[in-house]
Amino acid sequence: MSNRVLIVDDDPSFNKMLTAFLIRNGFNIISAFSSRSALDALNKGQFDLVLTDFKLPDMDGLSLITKIKTQKSKLPIILMTSYQDIRTAVKSIQLGAYEFVTKPLNPDELLLLIKKAISSELPSTQKKERKNEDTDFISGTSEEDQELLAHIKLVAPTKMSVLILGESGTGKEYTARLLHKQSKRSSKAFYAIDCGALSKELALSELFGHKKGAFTGALEEKKGVFELANNGTLFLDEVGNLSYEVQVQLLRVLQEKRIRPVGGSEEIPVDVRLISATNEEIKDNDFRLDLYHRLNEFTLKLSPIRNRQGDLERFAKHFVELAASELGSETPTLSDEVLDFIKSYQWPGNLRELRNIMRGAVLLSGGKIVQLRHLPNEVRQQENAPVKPKKDKHAEQDLKRLQEETERELIVRVLKATKYNKSKTAMQLNIDRKTLYRKLKKYAIDH
């Protein structure tokens, strides 16, 4: 039986073209032209994957991903977007998307990604260790990276809880897996869960499990990741997004080492080594201080790859080799122009973005030399692609002030447009509510 894919795109011509392409490649396709019709289709039938555009008429792709993950946490989702929306695309991964692709689409690359997503037996919000996981990221040779590896080696054998800080795409989950492999629990289970993709109700079920009939839709009993990872390691990504109520429950579990499934009356003892991560510092006013100290017995900081110039070429060549292996082609070399570009581009999506771009470039190069023309046009045209000039302290200060003024004006404008609805404002600005409240306080905006 062919796999069933839901395509969500409001452009009839593009939708029809994509549908025809996937049908030719053996998929059973259902098309939707809005988020609402997509959710209706999901309620009526079973799907193996959702392929959705970011810009939709009734709600954007991020909101659609959030709603789908609340109802069907295991369903893989691929977001289609433009490179102008690269930060939005990275955010989609935080919300639980399997991956993102950029328009104009490369058909062969898209087909490879869809097959990979469907064949994956584990959901993006909850993953047990996979044998090929180590190939997704690579450590650098810089003094900073070597120090990080030394710290991992030092803390891994202990029982200490570790907090990993780093931007999206810098390899926080890879670091957590490395900690697990070098720990005394390496022979036991490793589970990862993306807290940014979970509502309060879903978080309690995913973390602690639930009994049959505990709530509407709880048709059978389910074990949470704390129980599944018993005697092993549990990685909580984007832990700063957990609601206050869930934080309270999590603190109690860490103190008592016992969980109670939703709707259950009996407590279950658990022994779990906890590793957490966030893409920014957790502030005291956003997070329970007592829980923060429980999670942060040791801190590891991952640098964005734009600050690791000496390793960029090594990273790129590593991903080229992986892509060639995936595609069954010869391993191409990188032209001098491409190497110069790699070292000057800012890489907002970090290692994840570099990996995706190298995969597409290898495909287009046909296993020969990767030229600049093989990189996405939208990336090559980015204003931050040219090499940065020498820093001027006063110019930097003026630029920072201008950026802050522009940001303040934008927040005020969106607040007024949404009639001071914080949730809608945060959604339109593509930030979470906690970040919005920090900025309101920073800029002394009356709300």
Short mmCIF file of C-alpha atoms in Angstrom, two decimals, residues 125-445:
data_model
loop_
_atom_site.label_atom_id
_atom_site.label_comp_id
_atom_site.label_asym_id
_atom_site.label_seq_id
_atom_site.Cartn_x
_atom_site.Cartn_y
_atom_site.Cartn_z
CA THR A 125 9.41 14.90 19.44
CA GLN A 126 10.46 11.57 20.94
CA LYS A 127 13.47 9.70 19.60
CA LYS A 128 15.42 6.71 20.82
CA GLU A 129 19.06 6.40 19.82
CA ARG A 130 19.74 5.66 16.16
CA LYS A 131 22.97 4.15 14.83
CA ASN A 132 23.55 6.82 12.19
CA GLU A 133 22.85 9.79 14.46
CA ASP A 134 26.56 10.59 14.91
CA THR A 135 26.96 11.47 11.23
CA ASP A 136 24.62 14.48 11.44
CA PHE A 137 27.11 16.67 13.28
CA ILE A 138 30.87 16.99 13.60
CA SER A 139 33.09 18.52 16.28
CA GLY A 140 35.64 21.15 15.34
CA THR A 141 39.39 21.36 15.85
CA SER A 142 39.39 24.82 17.45
CA GLU A 143 40.58 25.35 21.01
CA GLU A 144 36.97 26.13 21.99
CA ASP A 145 35.65 22.85 20.54
CA GLN A 146 38.43 20.84 22.11
CA GLU A 147 37.63 22.40 25.47
CA LEU A 148 33.96 21.46 24.98
CA LEU A 149 34.93 17.83 24.28
CA ALA A 150 37.13 17.82 27.38
CA HIS A 151 34.23 19.11 29.50
CA ILE A 152 31.92 16.45 28.05
CA LYS A 153 34.45 13.77 28.91
CA LEU A 154 34.75 15.20 32.43
CA VAL A 155 31.04 15.46 33.29
CA ALA A 156 29.67 12.47 31.33
CA PRO A 157 30.56 9.75 33.90
CA THR A 158 28.98 11.72 36.77
CA LYS A 159 25.34 11.85 37.86
CA MET A 160 25.18 15.63 37.38
CA SER A 161 22.34 17.21 35.42
CA VAL A 162 23.68 19.15 32.43
CA LEU A 163 22.24 22.26 30.74
CA ILE A 164 23.35 22.80 27.12
CA LEU A 165 23.12 26.33 25.71
CA GLY A 166 23.29 27.10 22.00
CA GLU A 167 21.45 28.48 18.98
CA SER A 168 19.22 26.25 16.87
CA GLY A 169 21.24 23.91 14.69
CA THR A 170 24.46 24.01 16.74
CA GLY A 171 24.25 20.34 17.75
CA LYS A 172 22.66 20.34 21.20
CA GLU A 173 21.07 16.90 20.77
CA TYR A 174 24.30 15.48 19.37
CA THR A 175 26.10 16.81 22.46
CA ALA A 176 23.49 15.17 24.70
CA ARG A 177 23.97 11.84 22.89
CA LEU A 178 27.73 12.14 23.30
CA LEU A 179 27.25 12.71 27.03
CA HIS A 180 25.10 9.58 27.19
CA LYS A 181 27.59 7.44 25.24
CA GLN A 182 30.43 8.45 27.54
CA SER A 183 28.36 7.92 30.70
CA LYS A 184 27.93 4.85 32.89
CA ARG A 185 24.40 4.57 31.44
CA SER A 186 25.57 4.13 27.84
CA SER A 187 24.16 0.61 27.59
CA LYS A 188 20.70 1.85 28.65
CA ALA A 189 18.07 3.85 26.77
CA PHE A 190 18.47 7.42 25.50
CA TYR A 191 15.31 9.40 24.78
CA ALA A 192 14.96 12.93 23.44
CA ILE A 193 11.86 15.10 23.58
CA ASP A 194 11.32 18.58 22.13
CA CYS A 195 9.55 20.62 24.81
CA GLY A 196 9.01 23.47 22.34
CA ALA A 197 6.56 21.28 20.40
CA LEU A 198 4.38 20.42 23.40
CA SER A 199 1.30 22.09 24.85
CA LYS A 200 0.82 21.85 28.63
CA GLU A 201 -1.61 18.92 28.31
CA LEU A 202 0.55 17.06 25.81
CA ALA A 203 3.72 17.70 27.85
CA LEU A 204 2.33 15.93 30.93
CA SER A 205 1.37 12.90 28.85
CA GLU A 206 4.65 12.78 26.90
CA LEU A 207 6.77 13.16 30.04
CA PHE A 208 4.88 11.07 32.57
CA GLY A 209 2.47 8.96 30.49
CA HIS A 210 -1.29 8.55 30.93
CA LYS A 211 -3.88 5.93 31.77
CA LYS A 212 -6.63 4.84 29.39
CA GLY A 213 -9.55 7.29 29.57
CA ALA A 214 -7.51 9.93 31.46
CA PHE A 215 -8.72 12.58 28.99
CA THR A 216 -10.55 12.88 25.69
CA GLY A 217 -8.60 10.95 23.09
CA ALA A 218 -6.71 8.76 25.60
CA LEU A 219 -7.91 5.52 24.00
CA GLU A 220 -5.12 3.42 25.44
CA GLU A 221 -2.51 3.51 28.19
CA LYS A 222 0.76 5.21 27.30
CA LYS A 223 4.19 5.25 28.94
CA GLY A 224 5.94 8.62 29.23
CA VAL A 225 9.60 9.23 28.39
CA PHE A 226 10.61 9.25 32.07
CA GLU A 227 9.47 5.64 32.37
CA LEU A 228 10.86 4.65 28.96
CA ALA A 229 14.26 6.16 29.81
CA ASN A 230 14.41 4.55 33.26
CA ASN A 231 18.04 3.79 34.22
CA GLY A 232 19.13 5.68 31.11
CA THR A 233 19.30 9.29 29.89
CA LEU A 234 16.52 11.75 29.05
CA PHE A 235 17.20 14.82 26.92
CA LEU A 236 14.74 17.73 27.21
CA ASP A 237 15.29 20.15 24.32
CA GLU A 238 13.96 23.74 24.58
CA VAL A 239 13.19 23.12 28.26
CA GLY A 240 12.59 26.84 28.78
CA ASN A 241 9.28 26.51 26.90
CA LEU A 242 7.66 24.30 29.55
CA SER A 243 4.65 25.91 31.23
CA TYR A 244 4.76 26.77 34.92
CA GLU A 245 2.42 23.90 35.79
CA VAL A 246 4.66 21.38 34.03
CA GLN A 247 7.74 22.89 35.71
CA VAL A 248 6.13 22.20 39.10
CA GLN A 249 5.49 18.56 38.17
CA LEU A 250 9.01 18.16 36.77
CA LEU A 251 10.60 19.55 39.93
CA ARG A 252 8.61 17.11 42.09
CA VAL A 253 9.76 14.18 39.94
CA LEU A 254 13.41 15.25 40.20
CA GLN A 255 13.11 15.60 43.97
CA GLU A 256 11.19 12.40 44.67
CA LYS A 257 12.38 10.28 41.70
CA ARG A 258 8.82 9.05 41.21
CA ILE A 259 6.25 9.79 38.50
CA ARG A 260 2.48 9.57 38.41
CA PRO A 261 0.89 9.11 34.97
CA VAL A 262 -1.98 11.43 34.06
CA GLY A 263 -5.16 9.84 35.40
CA GLY A 264 -3.20 7.37 37.51
CA SER A 265 -3.26 6.88 41.30
CA GLU A 266 -0.04 4.91 41.78
CA GLU A 267 3.47 6.35 41.61
CA ILE A 268 6.27 4.69 39.62
CA PRO A 269 9.92 4.95 40.76
CA VAL A 270 12.33 6.23 38.08
CA ASP A 271 16.09 6.69 37.86
CA VAL A 272 16.91 9.02 34.97
CA ARG A 273 19.97 11.13 34.14
CA LEU A 274 18.58 14.46 32.87
CA ILE A 275 20.19 16.61 30.17
CA SER A 276 18.40 19.82 29.14
CA ALA A 277 18.94 22.40 26.43
CA THR A 278 17.74 25.83 25.39
CA ASN A 279 18.70 28.26 22.63
CA GLU A 280 19.06 31.15 25.06
CA GLU A 281 19.83 31.77 28.71
CA ILE A 282 16.94 30.90 31.04
CA LYS A 283 16.05 33.99 33.04
CA ASP A 284 15.03 33.82 36.67
CA ASN A 285 11.70 35.58 36.03
CA ASP A 286 10.80 33.11 33.25
CA PHE A 287 11.61 29.89 35.01
CA ARG A 288 11.36 28.44 38.50
CA LEU A 289 14.70 29.14 40.14
CA ASP A 290 14.69 25.90 42.14
CA LEU A 291 14.09 23.85 38.98
CA TYR A 292 16.74 25.82 37.09
CA HIS A 293 19.37 24.88 39.68
CA ARG A 294 18.28 21.24 39.52
CA LEU A 295 18.78 21.22 35.75
CA ASN A 296 21.92 23.33 35.70
CA GLU A 297 24.44 21.46 37.84
CA PHE A 298 26.86 21.82 34.93
CA THR A 299 26.66 24.03 31.81
CA LEU A 300 27.95 23.42 28.29
CA LYS A 301 27.88 26.28 25.76
CA LEU A 302 27.88 25.64 22.00
CA SER A 303 29.07 28.44 19.72
CA PRO A 304 27.34 29.31 16.42
CA ILE A 305 29.38 28.19 13.43
CA ARG A 306 29.81 31.79 12.20
CA ASN A 307 32.16 32.21 15.17
CA ARG A 308 34.16 29.10 14.22
CA GLN A 309 35.79 30.24 10.98
CA GLY A 310 38.67 27.79 11.26
CA ASP A 311 36.30 24.81 11.16
CA LEU A 312 33.78 25.88 8.51
CA GLU A 313 35.63 24.25 5.62
CA ARG A 314 35.98 21.01 7.60
CA PHE A 315 32.26 21.01 8.45
CA ALA A 316 31.27 21.66 4.83
CA LYS A 317 33.47 18.87 3.45
CA HIS A 318 32.08 16.47 6.06
CA PHE A 319 28.50 17.17 4.93
CA VAL A 320 29.53 16.88 1.28
CA GLU A 321 30.85 13.37 1.99
CA LEU A 322 27.63 12.44 3.80
CA ALA A 323 25.45 13.78 0.98
CA ALA A 324 27.47 11.90 -1.65
CA SER A 325 27.06 8.70 0.36
CA GLU A 326 23.29 9.30 0.69
CA LEU A 327 22.88 10.03 -3.02
CA GLY A 328 25.21 7.28 -4.20
CA SER A 329 27.39 9.72 -6.16
CA GLU A 330 31.08 10.57 -6.31
CA THR A 331 32.28 12.97 -3.61
CA PRO A 332 32.70 16.36 -5.29
CA THR A 333 35.26 19.00 -4.35
CA LEU A 334 34.33 22.54 -3.31
CA SER A 335 35.44 25.39 -5.58
CA ASP A 336 37.43 28.30 -4.15
CA GLU A 337 34.40 30.58 -4.67
CA VAL A 338 32.20 28.25 -2.64
CA LEU A 339 34.79 28.01 0.14
CA ASP A 340 35.01 31.81 0.28
CA PHE A 341 31.22 32.03 0.46
CA ILE A 342 31.01 29.43 3.23
CA LYS A 343 33.43 31.46 5.34
CA SER A 344 31.62 34.76 4.81
CA TYR A 345 27.94 33.73 5.08
CA GLN A 346 26.41 34.11 8.56
CA TRP A 347 24.65 30.70 8.77
CA PRO A 348 21.59 31.56 10.89
CA GLY A 349 20.58 27.87 10.82
CA ASN A 350 24.11 26.78 11.84
CA LEU A 351 25.14 23.15 11.17
CA ARG A 352 21.63 22.13 10.13
CA GLU A 353 21.50 24.81 7.42
CA LEU A 354 25.05 24.01 6.23
CA ARG A 355 24.16 20.31 5.99
CA ASN A 356 21.01 21.03 3.94
CA ILE A 357 22.76 23.39 1.53
CA MET A 358 25.66 20.99 0.97
CA ARG A 359 23.21 18.15 0.29
CA GLY A 360 21.46 20.18 -2.42
CA ALA A 361 24.76 21.37 -3.89
CA VAL A 362 26.11 17.83 -4.17
CA LEU A 363 22.93 16.76 -5.97
CA LEU A 364 23.18 19.64 -8.47
CA SER A 365 26.90 19.18 -9.05
CA GLY A 366 26.44 15.62 -10.27
CA GLY A 367 29.34 14.45 -8.13
CA LYS A 368 31.78 16.90 -9.77
CA ILE A 369 33.01 20.29 -8.53
CA VAL A 370 30.51 22.24 -6.41
CA GLN A 371 30.32 25.73 -7.93
CA LEU A 372 28.71 28.87 -6.54
CA ARG A 373 25.78 28.42 -8.94
CA HIS A 374 24.92 25.16 -7.16
CA LEU A 375 24.06 27.06 -3.97
CA PRO A 376 20.52 28.49 -3.58
CA ASN A 377 20.08 31.90 -5.23
CA GLU A 378 18.38 33.27 -2.14
CA VAL A 379 21.39 32.44 0.00
CA ARG A 380 23.93 33.91 -2.42
CA GLN A 381 21.93 37.14 -2.54
CA GLN A 382 21.83 37.59 1.24
CA GLU A 383 23.21 40.93 2.36
CA ASN A 384 25.37 39.23 4.95
CA ALA A 385 27.18 37.09 2.40
CA PRO A 386 30.11 39.49 1.69
CA VAL A 387 33.07 39.31 4.04
CA LYS A 388 32.56 41.66 6.96
CA PRO A 389 34.83 44.75 7.09
CA LYS A 390 36.98 45.57 10.08
CA LYS A 391 34.98 46.52 13.11
CA ASP A 392 34.43 50.13 14.03
CA LYS A 393 33.41 50.43 17.68
CA HIS A 394 31.41 53.64 17.26
CA ALA A 395 29.69 52.37 14.12
CA GLU A 396 28.77 49.16 15.97
CA GLN A 397 27.23 51.15 18.81
CA ASP A 398 25.25 53.31 16.38
CA LEU A 399 24.08 50.23 14.51
CA LYS A 400 23.02 48.50 17.72
CA ARG A 401 21.04 51.57 18.79
CA LEU A 402 19.37 51.74 15.38
CA GLN A 403 18.49 48.03 15.53
CA GLU A 404 16.97 48.45 18.98
CA GLU A 405 14.93 51.46 17.91
CA THR A 406 13.67 49.57 14.85
CA GLU A 407 12.80 46.53 16.96
CA ARG A 408 10.91 48.67 19.49
CA GLU A 409 8.90 50.37 16.73
CA LEU A 410 8.02 47.00 15.18
CA ILE A 411 6.83 45.54 18.50
CA VAL A 412 4.67 48.60 19.24
CA ARG A 413 3.17 48.49 15.73
CA VAL A 414 2.28 44.79 15.97
CA LEU A 415 0.88 45.23 19.49
CA LYS A 416 -1.48 47.91 18.24
CA ALA A 417 -2.47 45.83 15.21
CA THR A 418 -3.39 42.88 17.46
CA LYS A 419 -5.10 45.13 20.01
CA TYR A 420 -2.40 44.24 22.54
CA ASN A 421 -3.04 40.49 22.31
CA LYS A 422 0.32 39.06 23.50
CA SER A 423 -0.14 35.61 21.97
CA LYS A 424 -0.98 37.01 18.52
CA THR A 425 1.84 39.57 18.78
CA ALA A 426 4.41 36.92 19.64
CA MET A 427 3.14 34.68 16.81
CA GLN A 428 3.38 37.48 14.22
CA LEU A 429 6.88 38.38 15.40
CA ASN A 430 7.91 34.69 15.31
CA ILE A 431 9.02 34.70 18.95
CA ASP A 432 7.59 33.03 22.04
CA ARG A 433 5.66 34.89 24.76
CA LYS A 434 8.56 34.79 27.19
CA THR A 435 10.83 36.54 24.71
CA LEU A 436 8.10 39.10 24.00
CA TYR A 437 7.70 39.93 27.69
CA ARG A 438 11.46 40.38 28.05
CA LYS A 439 11.51 42.81 25.15
CA LEU A 440 8.50 44.73 26.51
CA LYS A 441 10.40 45.18 29.76
CA LYS A 442 13.68 46.00 27.99
CA TYR A 443 12.13 48.76 25.87
CA ALA A 444 9.78 49.98 28.64
CA ILE A 445 6.74 49.42 26.41
#
